């Protein structure tokens, strides 16, 4: 048992000053069978603590329907076994480049920007969620012999809102539900952020990537005492689809880490190990100073240029950080754990079956809704996935421009069954169409905004469809959730047919194949040459989104997902597969993880 507290200048454990040398690692971005290895890597780098967010929407996909919130408890047990303290950041909002900042779409849909406030309906939902989640934390606090030493209330609230009463309510609920360890907030080192996000009597921390002395000086203007801590030391950055990475040199990041520690502060390296946004849970951002510009979806990889890379390997940054942290360790740093197995040889897939999009929708889609205008994803209960909109252009009438207003995010457009366009502008012209004509728009979510004032915006078509200047009414909307493909027996309901001679090659739809692994499986990369945009599963484990535009070119496959012999491959291609999807050109393949892959 240990009593942790916040002193005038230090964190203390049983009255002894301690410095938290923490690293961020999200349990939900790492295969559970690999938690132990990744935690051992953090210890070997010189850290004594691990930090994790908790994504509400992952664990409560529908109101009152919970999906393994006990995973947090298992992760905290693994951290304890690895000899690490733990910082838990349960939200309810987490950002984290995660879908909707961790908030469930079934809540943000009806409430919009009334979330993260004292709105009664929002508070009721948070209270129910915390009541279900927090026993995982409460039972593992350090004064009960567990690893949890610090819990955060909300997340970077000063970058979003100014409802001080909401923050006070959160702190009170955390205490009432049994959290005894110190609480904290975290915000950018700017006056309006610190004043908007801090709570009287609760430790305030700051987030930054450089300039530690200036950042801590700003914190001291608001808090004259309490330990200094950088809750997020940004040692790298995330990447958007279609945009180049923003690398940060190891020497520069190590120098910034050293400056934080020279200030006598505690630190949480964000990220120490980034992992992967499996399952299509990567979020998105909006461009512009006010985050009101173009949508920029985040790639599946959350490598983050972290010292421990996406595949669990030490980088140059790891070794530079280890040199810095060794100067603050109580003794010699532990050695690195043994590397995990890697796939021995390349494996080419045999993709032999295909089902067109309409038949997949008929088999696995939700209820169709017909209304004057299009329904949003939220109205159809779709978190990740797509929605098919069908409408008729009446006639006879001449050729006029067909337009979509309020499109989020990307639409594949068919007119009378023929592919007409692929568009991702909010207001887009789809070409000229004469009536009568049948129009279908398959709108795919690219990820909900996770940060800024556009948080909680709806998905799908939020405006309408126009022919010339006339709205087209009588729109039929039907959604297909991504996790519908993961339900037991789901793909058995899909009427697959052989690709050869069935028109499958080159078309959108659901493809099924096999990967045969000879010998012991291990970590691998899935390559999809010529495939445009969709999601990949191996043995019913969703690896995440792929897109031809890059910069991410392969999907990471954790070794525990694979098995010796046959492995089931499922590809939901939204925009068009290669013309040849069997063996050879266009065939997906597994390749051993190698440096720089």
XYZ file of C-alpha atoms in Angstrom:
597
model
C 0.000 0.000 0.000
C 1.229 3.491 -0.764
C -0.234 6.921 -0.181
C 0.301 9.327 -3.067
C -0.235 13.058 -2.707
C 0.470 16.448 -4.261
C 2.883 18.558 -2.236
C 3.922 22.184 -2.570
C 6.624 21.320 -5.124
C 6.577 17.532 -5.599
C 4.461 14.466 -5.953
C 4.936 12.318 -2.873
C 4.507 8.627 -2.147
C 4.318 7.876 1.577
C 5.785 11.339 2.157
C 8.790 10.733 -0.113
C 9.217 13.109 -3.098
C 8.972 11.353 -6.468
C 9.257 12.507 -10.036
C 6.847 10.939 -12.513
C 8.705 9.860 -15.645
C 5.726 8.706 -17.637
C 5.054 7.615 -21.187
C 1.753 7.540 -23.060
C 0.611 4.176 -24.381
C -3.022 3.561 -25.258
C -4.105 0.028 -24.397
C -6.765 0.213 -27.115
C -4.127 0.871 -29.801
C -2.013 -2.183 -28.928
C -2.991 -5.838 -29.268
C -3.544 -7.133 -25.741
C -1.107 -10.005 -26.222
C 1.631 -7.405 -26.809
C 0.967 -5.136 -23.818
C 3.680 -6.778 -21.727
C 6.342 -6.295 -24.387
C 5.474 -2.646 -24.962
C 5.405 -1.884 -21.223
C 8.807 -3.528 -20.842
C 10.086 -1.250 -23.614
C 8.890 1.791 -21.648
C 10.699 0.537 -18.548
C 13.864 -0.043 -20.554
C 13.725 3.534 -21.855
C 13.889 4.781 -18.269
C 10.234 5.468 -17.443
C 8.586 4.667 -14.113
C 4.966 5.333 -15.143
C 2.565 4.743 -18.052
C -0.360 6.946 -19.055
C -3.480 6.001 -20.992
C -6.682 7.602 -22.211
C -10.007 5.717 -22.146
C -12.240 5.925 -25.271
C -15.872 6.035 -24.204
C -17.249 5.334 -27.698
C -15.200 2.138 -28.049
C -16.586 0.729 -24.802
C -20.220 1.917 -25.099
C -21.082 1.682 -28.805
C -24.801 2.020 -28.062
C -26.538 3.476 -25.012
C -26.239 1.015 -22.146
C -24.482 -1.599 -24.307
C -20.943 -2.033 -22.979
C -18.006 -3.653 -24.741
C -15.241 -4.782 -22.415
C -14.516 -1.741 -20.215
C -12.658 -4.313 -18.101
C -9.835 -4.024 -20.659
C -8.677 -0.933 -18.774
C -8.376 -2.948 -15.576
C -6.401 -5.676 -17.305
C -4.049 -3.064 -18.731
C -3.517 -1.478 -15.324
C -2.735 -4.924 -13.925
C -0.184 -5.420 -16.715
C 1.385 -2.041 -15.887
C 1.624 -3.030 -12.229
C 3.252 -6.326 -13.166
C 5.755 -4.396 -15.301
C 6.717 -2.255 -12.281
C 5.087 0.970 -13.514
C 2.812 3.499 -11.908
C -0.171 4.541 -14.009
C -1.916 7.791 -14.927
C -5.501 7.352 -16.150
C -7.207 9.989 -18.309
C -10.824 8.781 -18.534
C -12.219 11.846 -20.302
C -15.113 11.775 -20.987
C -13.498 13.684 -23.901
C -9.970 12.554 -24.806
C -9.048 14.016 -28.256
C -6.221 11.485 -28.956
C -6.755 11.728 -32.727
C -9.587 9.296 -32.001
C -13.035 9.197 -33.589
C -15.167 12.037 -32.135
C -12.579 12.628 -29.419
C -13.896 9.498 -27.705
C -17.470 10.761 -27.364
C -20.199 8.376 -28.621
C -22.028 9.450 -31.780
C -25.338 8.447 -30.180
C -24.761 11.261 -27.687
C -23.215 13.957 -29.880
C -25.815 13.359 -32.612
C -28.795 14.740 -30.681
C -26.801 17.123 -28.452
C -24.279 18.601 -30.897
C -22.160 21.254 -29.215
C -24.089 21.005 -25.953
C -21.678 18.200 -25.013
C -18.848 19.077 -22.620
C -21.169 21.436 -20.728
C -23.659 21.316 -17.843
C -26.377 20.100 -20.251
C -28.440 17.702 -18.109
C -28.749 14.950 -20.722
C -25.000 14.957 -21.266
C -24.236 14.802 -17.538
C -26.616 11.859 -17.087
C -24.815 9.924 -19.816
C -21.370 10.754 -18.372
C -22.491 9.746 -14.894
C -23.759 6.376 -16.127
C -20.552 5.750 -18.082
C -18.278 6.710 -15.205
C -20.338 4.515 -12.892
C -19.571 1.576 -15.174
C -15.900 2.425 -15.884
C -14.422 3.822 -12.695
C -14.528 0.619 -10.618
C -11.636 -0.498 -12.875
C -9.649 2.500 -11.623
C -10.831 2.677 -8.015
C -9.830 -0.919 -7.249
C -6.305 -0.279 -8.565
C -5.330 2.943 -6.814
C -1.919 3.032 -5.193
C -3.349 3.201 -1.676
C -4.997 -0.157 -2.412
C -1.772 -1.702 -3.643
C -2.365 -0.859 -7.303
C -0.480 1.286 -9.820
C -2.851 4.255 -10.295
C -1.185 7.383 -8.939
C -3.005 10.196 -10.799
C -6.359 10.661 -12.596
C -7.178 13.463 -15.002
C -10.504 15.315 -15.079
C -11.612 16.051 -18.679
C -8.904 16.934 -21.216
C -7.592 20.247 -22.560
C -10.905 21.863 -21.742
C -9.409 25.334 -21.975
C -8.947 24.743 -25.710
C -12.689 24.208 -26.107
C -15.004 25.764 -23.545
C -15.481 27.927 -20.471
C -18.143 26.088 -18.438
C -16.354 26.083 -15.079
C -19.366 24.495 -13.405
C -19.067 21.460 -15.680
C -15.459 20.895 -14.626
C -16.372 21.216 -10.952
C -19.170 18.678 -11.456
C -16.709 16.234 -13.035
C -14.275 16.561 -10.145
C -17.065 16.022 -7.644
C -18.327 12.932 -9.486
C -14.848 11.404 -9.688
C -14.473 11.840 -5.935
C -17.974 10.561 -5.209
C -17.344 7.454 -7.284
C -14.280 6.568 -5.210
C -11.237 8.203 -6.830
C -8.891 9.007 -3.923
C -5.592 9.638 -5.712
C -4.738 13.197 -6.791
C -6.708 14.665 -9.674
C -5.346 16.954 -12.366
C -6.237 18.912 -15.472
C -4.073 19.509 -18.553
C -4.067 22.443 -20.948
C -1.886 24.409 -23.295
C 0.481 26.935 -21.624
C -1.608 29.974 -22.547
C -3.547 32.149 -20.151
C -6.994 31.604 -21.678
C -6.432 27.838 -21.811
C -5.195 27.587 -18.238
C -7.949 29.822 -16.880
C -10.616 27.997 -18.892
C -9.458 24.463 -18.120
C -8.257 24.611 -14.509
C -10.281 23.805 -11.395
C -9.586 25.383 -7.969
C -7.915 22.889 -5.675
C -6.995 20.511 -8.517
C -3.446 20.185 -9.843
C -2.982 21.951 -13.198
C -0.495 20.600 -15.756
C 0.577 21.843 -19.189
C 1.024 20.314 -22.638
C 3.713 21.365 -25.104
C 6.479 20.140 -27.384
C 9.249 22.628 -26.586
C 9.972 25.755 -24.574
C 9.628 24.178 -21.133
C 10.800 27.210 -19.152
C 8.300 29.523 -20.819
C 5.489 26.978 -20.457
C 6.133 26.425 -16.755
C 6.384 30.184 -16.193
C 2.885 30.507 -17.661
C 1.674 27.752 -15.345
C 3.186 29.507 -12.340
C 1.254 32.668 -13.191
C -1.875 30.651 -12.504
C -0.591 28.272 -9.805
C 2.054 29.516 -7.393
C 2.641 26.056 -5.938
C 2.183 22.390 -6.745
C 4.411 20.080 -8.781
C 5.377 21.143 -12.283
C 4.348 18.604 -14.890
C 4.168 18.435 -18.655
C 1.251 16.053 -19.142
C 1.867 15.829 -22.882
C 5.415 16.307 -24.100
C 4.841 16.074 -27.855
C 7.927 14.244 -29.058
C 6.480 13.723 -32.554
C 3.188 14.272 -34.349
C 0.358 12.451 -36.109
C -0.206 12.266 -39.875
C -3.190 12.910 -42.154
C -4.128 11.018 -45.301
C -2.792 12.729 -48.409
C -0.285 14.842 -46.508
C 3.380 14.313 -45.729
C 4.679 13.472 -42.264
C 6.133 16.163 -39.997
C 9.300 14.533 -38.660
C 11.032 15.645 -35.474
C 14.734 14.910 -35.079
C 15.716 12.670 -32.171
C 18.374 15.138 -30.965
C 15.875 18.018 -30.888
C 13.262 16.001 -28.994
C 15.847 14.708 -26.504
C 17.048 18.246 -25.813
C 13.466 19.384 -25.150
C 12.940 16.427 -22.794
C 16.152 17.333 -20.981
C 14.945 20.916 -20.522
C 11.723 19.704 -18.883
C 13.658 17.581 -16.405
C 16.177 20.364 -15.707
C 13.212 22.450 -14.536
C 12.572 19.856 -11.831
C 9.331 18.814 -13.490
C 7.592 15.510 -14.049
C 6.786 14.521 -17.608
C 4.559 12.311 -19.706
C 6.102 11.544 -23.106
C 3.327 11.706 -25.696
C 3.547 9.230 -27.285
C 6.084 6.797 -25.817
C 4.489 4.113 -27.995
C 1.707 5.233 -30.333
C 0.461 1.939 -31.741
C -2.359 1.659 -34.281
C -5.935 2.940 -34.593
C -7.343 -0.508 -35.298
C -11.011 -0.901 -36.170
C -11.410 2.354 -38.101
C -11.298 4.501 -34.973
C -8.889 7.155 -36.286
C -10.328 10.654 -36.026
C -9.959 13.763 -38.152
C -9.190 17.454 -37.888
C -10.360 20.586 -39.630
C -7.851 22.899 -41.262
C -7.557 26.598 -40.428
C -6.972 28.718 -37.373
C -10.537 28.131 -36.179
C -10.616 24.520 -37.411
C -13.383 25.373 -39.879
C -11.646 24.452 -43.141
C -11.191 21.216 -45.064
C -11.485 17.864 -43.318
C -8.141 16.155 -42.716
C -8.584 12.506 -41.697
C -5.849 10.866 -39.633
C -4.108 7.758 -40.963
C -4.542 4.343 -39.359
C -0.992 4.242 -38.017
C -0.501 6.141 -34.767
C 3.248 5.669 -34.846
C 3.572 9.353 -33.868
C 7.343 9.156 -34.479
C 7.426 7.834 -30.937
C 10.601 6.406 -29.372
C 8.994 2.939 -29.515
C 7.612 2.669 -33.034
C 4.284 1.228 -34.175
C 5.759 -2.280 -34.348
C 7.328 -2.082 -30.880
C 10.926 -1.458 -32.008
C 13.351 1.056 -30.484
C 14.112 4.059 -32.683
C 16.964 6.558 -32.556
C 14.680 8.694 -30.404
C 14.401 5.785 -27.943
C 18.163 5.661 -27.445
C 18.491 9.451 -27.087
C 15.644 9.532 -24.546
C 17.163 6.606 -22.652
C 20.426 8.568 -22.331
C 18.544 11.567 -20.890
C 16.343 9.536 -18.545
C 19.236 7.440 -17.227
C 20.475 10.530 -15.404
C 17.257 10.608 -13.349
C 16.921 6.878 -12.623
C 17.341 5.340 -9.172
C 19.725 2.738 -10.583
C 20.769 0.993 -13.797
C 18.037 0.846 -16.431
C 16.668 -2.602 -17.244
C 17.641 -4.243 -20.537
C 15.344 -4.298 -23.538
C 12.940 -7.243 -23.735
C 13.426 -9.836 -26.445
C 11.965 -8.696 -29.796
C 8.667 -10.299 -30.724
C 8.582 -12.815 -33.608
C 8.369 -11.512 -37.166
C 6.715 -13.281 -40.110
C 9.359 -15.529 -41.682
C 8.538 -15.055 -45.374
C 6.121 -13.163 -47.638
C 2.633 -14.603 -48.138
C 0.467 -13.773 -51.161
C -3.292 -13.877 -50.758
C -5.738 -15.784 -52.920
C -8.832 -13.594 -53.288
C -11.554 -15.637 -54.919
C -14.919 -14.273 -53.785
C -16.725 -10.967 -54.130
C -20.101 -9.427 -53.336
C -21.305 -6.110 -54.828
C -22.111 -3.207 -52.465
C -25.883 -3.410 -52.861
C -25.983 -7.063 -51.827
C -23.721 -6.380 -48.830
C -26.074 -3.581 -47.789
C -29.109 -5.842 -48.233
C -27.525 -8.513 -46.038
C -25.955 -6.424 -43.273
C -27.371 -2.895 -43.443
C -29.695 -1.247 -40.981
C -33.296 -0.220 -41.598
C -33.935 2.045 -44.567
C -35.414 5.464 -43.845
C -37.329 7.445 -46.435
C -37.839 11.145 -45.827
C -37.942 14.477 -47.609
C -34.187 14.825 -47.225
C -31.169 12.653 -46.435
C -30.699 11.229 -42.936
C -27.379 11.732 -41.153
C -25.153 8.934 -39.906
C -26.234 9.761 -36.366
C -29.934 9.489 -37.232
C -29.234 6.061 -38.726
C -27.121 4.883 -35.776
C -23.888 4.583 -37.776
C -20.656 5.397 -35.973
C -18.064 4.059 -38.438
C -19.122 2.845 -41.854
C -21.138 4.220 -44.741
C -24.616 5.309 -45.787
C -26.298 4.742 -49.149
C -28.553 7.554 -50.322
C -30.996 6.882 -53.164
C -33.090 9.501 -54.923
C -34.889 9.857 -58.238
C -34.471 12.794 -60.579
C -38.014 13.218 -61.984
C -38.658 13.676 -65.646
C -38.872 14.182 -68.421
C -36.503 17.116 -68.017
C -33.293 18.326 -69.622
C -29.701 18.022 -68.473
C -28.939 20.174 -65.443
C -26.176 20.104 -62.830
C -26.725 17.640 -59.987
C -25.364 18.988 -56.717
C -24.860 17.825 -53.151
C -24.863 20.347 -50.305
C -23.368 19.638 -46.893
C -21.445 16.477 -47.784
C -19.419 14.800 -45.049
C -17.149 13.136 -45.970
C -16.627 11.299 -49.279
C -19.207 10.095 -51.787
C -19.065 7.550 -54.606
C -21.823 8.577 -57.027
C -23.735 6.338 -59.425
C -26.314 7.497 -61.983
C -28.512 4.766 -63.465
C -26.041 2.212 -62.113
C -22.945 3.728 -63.707
C -20.105 5.278 -61.725
C -20.294 9.034 -62.208
C -17.970 10.663 -59.655
C -16.038 10.403 -56.398
C -16.204 13.677 -54.440
C -15.235 14.928 -50.997
C -16.071 18.657 -51.110
C -18.816 19.852 -48.763
C -20.632 21.434 -51.723
C -19.929 19.495 -54.922
C -21.249 19.325 -58.480
C -21.779 15.706 -59.501
C -22.141 16.363 -63.239
C -25.107 17.035 -65.505
C -28.043 14.664 -65.374
C -31.233 14.454 -67.427
C -34.435 13.139 -65.877
C -35.786 10.677 -65.182
C -32.715 9.148 -63.551
C -31.863 7.026 -60.538
C -29.063 8.416 -58.337
C -27.105 6.651 -55.598
C -24.518 8.237 -53.318
C -22.467 5.913 -51.130
C -21.081 8.222 -48.451
C -18.189 6.913 -46.361
C -17.179 8.471 -43.067
C -13.491 9.392 -43.009
C -13.472 9.861 -39.223
C -15.181 12.338 -36.941
C -13.450 15.528 -35.844
C -11.604 14.974 -32.558
C -10.495 18.520 -31.664
C -11.718 22.079 -31.851
C -15.063 23.834 -32.341
C -16.213 21.390 -35.047
C -16.246 18.565 -32.502
C -19.618 16.723 -32.505
C -20.523 17.656 -36.082
C -22.787 15.214 -37.900
C -21.758 12.902 -40.738
C -23.344 12.002 -44.063
C -25.280 14.576 -46.095
C -26.383 17.346 -43.755
C -27.785 19.596 -46.480
C -29.512 18.069 -49.485
C -29.413 17.072 -53.139
C -30.337 19.559 -55.862
C -31.066 19.261 -59.576
C -30.457 22.721 -61.055
C -31.726 24.772 -58.061
C -34.523 22.370 -57.081
C -34.192 20.137 -54.016
C -34.793 16.466 -54.722
C -37.137 15.037 -52.109
C -38.070 11.493 -51.224
C -34.528 10.415 -50.284
C -34.015 6.832 -49.110
C -31.155 6.460 -46.597
C -29.685 3.202 -45.301
C -26.603 2.743 -43.142
C -24.064 -0.026 -42.727
C -21.952 -0.029 -39.563
C -18.381 -1.212 -39.804
C -18.815 -3.588 -36.891
C -21.726 -5.285 -38.666
C -19.098 -7.280 -40.555
C -17.633 -8.538 -37.267
C -20.793 -10.009 -35.776
C -20.891 -13.785 -35.509
C -21.935 -15.313 -38.819
C -22.294 -11.941 -40.532
C -20.346 -12.740 -43.673
C -22.240 -16.032 -44.033
C -25.315 -13.937 -44.854
C -23.530 -12.183 -47.732
C -24.132 -13.823 -51.163
C -20.522 -14.069 -52.336
C -19.769 -15.257 -55.832
C -16.522 -16.210 -57.586
C -14.483 -13.216 -58.717
C -13.545 -14.878 -62.005
C -16.151 -14.061 -64.628
C -18.430 -12.308 -62.114
C -17.425 -8.730 -62.803
C -15.783 -8.480 -59.380
C -12.352 -7.372 -60.473
C -12.231 -3.598 -60.508
C -15.530 -3.090 -58.704
C -16.427 -1.831 -55.273
C -17.706 -4.382 -52.795
C -16.705 -7.005 -50.267
C -13.840 -9.346 -51.190
C -12.935 -12.563 -49.396
C -9.696 -14.502 -49.605
C -7.095 -16.603 -47.809
C -3.542 -16.056 -46.590
C -1.637 -19.276 -45.919
C 1.180 -18.862 -43.388
C 3.816 -21.579 -43.320
C 5.588 -21.996 -40.001
C 5.357 -19.802 -36.947
C 3.476 -16.524 -37.520
C 4.792 -13.137 -36.401
C 4.434 -9.413 -36.931
C 3.743 -8.488 -40.547
C 2.664 -5.747 -42.946
C -0.380 -6.082 -45.208
C 0.219 -4.539 -48.643
C -2.699 -3.821 -50.980
C -1.274 -2.799 -54.358
C -3.845 -1.083 -56.556
C -6.627 -1.101 -53.961
C -8.107 2.367 -53.483
C -9.966 2.858 -50.219
C -11.525 0.603 -47.665
C -11.000 -1.590 -44.608
C -9.141 -4.843 -44.038
C -9.742 -7.718 -41.624
C -7.640 -10.791 -40.928
C -9.311 -13.536 -38.911
C -12.107 -11.072 -38.014
C -9.613 -8.570 -36.532
C -10.036 -5.159 -38.169
C -6.609 -3.775 -39.069
C -8.108 -0.416 -40.021
C -8.480 1.829 -43.044
C -6.267 1.769 -46.138
C -6.121 4.488 -48.817
C -4.142 4.560 -52.045
C -3.227 8.233 -51.638
C -0.901 7.490 -48.692
C 1.363 8.429 -47.077
C 0.693 5.172 -45.196
C 1.329 2.320 -47.620
C 0.810 -0.823 -45.526
C -1.233 -1.887 -42.514
C 0.477 -3.291 -39.427
C -0.574 -6.861 -38.602
C 0.207 -7.911 -35.008
C 1.648 -11.391 -34.863
C -1.041 -12.693 -32.458
C -3.690 -12.015 -35.131
C -2.135 -14.602 -37.466
C -2.080 -18.360 -37.169
C -0.132 -21.098 -38.874
C -1.960 -22.341 -41.955
C -5.013 -20.624 -43.445
C -5.975 -17.082 -42.414
C -9.221 -15.438 -43.507
C -8.856 -12.106 -45.328
C -11.760 -9.694 -45.790
C -11.528 -6.439 -47.751
C -14.357 -3.936 -47.929
C -13.337 -1.853 -50.944
C -15.415 1.316 -51.277
C -14.095 2.808 -54.504
C -12.719 0.078 -56.766
C -10.391 -2.915 -56.587
C -7.624 -3.784 -59.063
C -8.771 -5.513 -62.220
C -6.921 -8.674 -61.158
C -7.488 -9.660 -57.556
C -6.485 -13.315 -57.562
C -2.797 -14.145 -57.697
C -0.200 -11.730 -59.025
C -1.137 -8.118 -59.855
C -3.479 -6.662 -57.303
C -3.126 -9.568 -54.903
C -2.781 -8.475 -51.261
C 0.272 -9.788 -49.473
C 1.811 -10.139 -46.034
C 5.433 -9.132 -45.611
C 7.779 -9.401 -42.615
C 8.128 -6.207 -40.569
C 11.485 -4.668 -41.422
C 13.214 -1.453 -40.470
C 11.659 1.485 -42.273
C 8.549 -0.428 -43.404
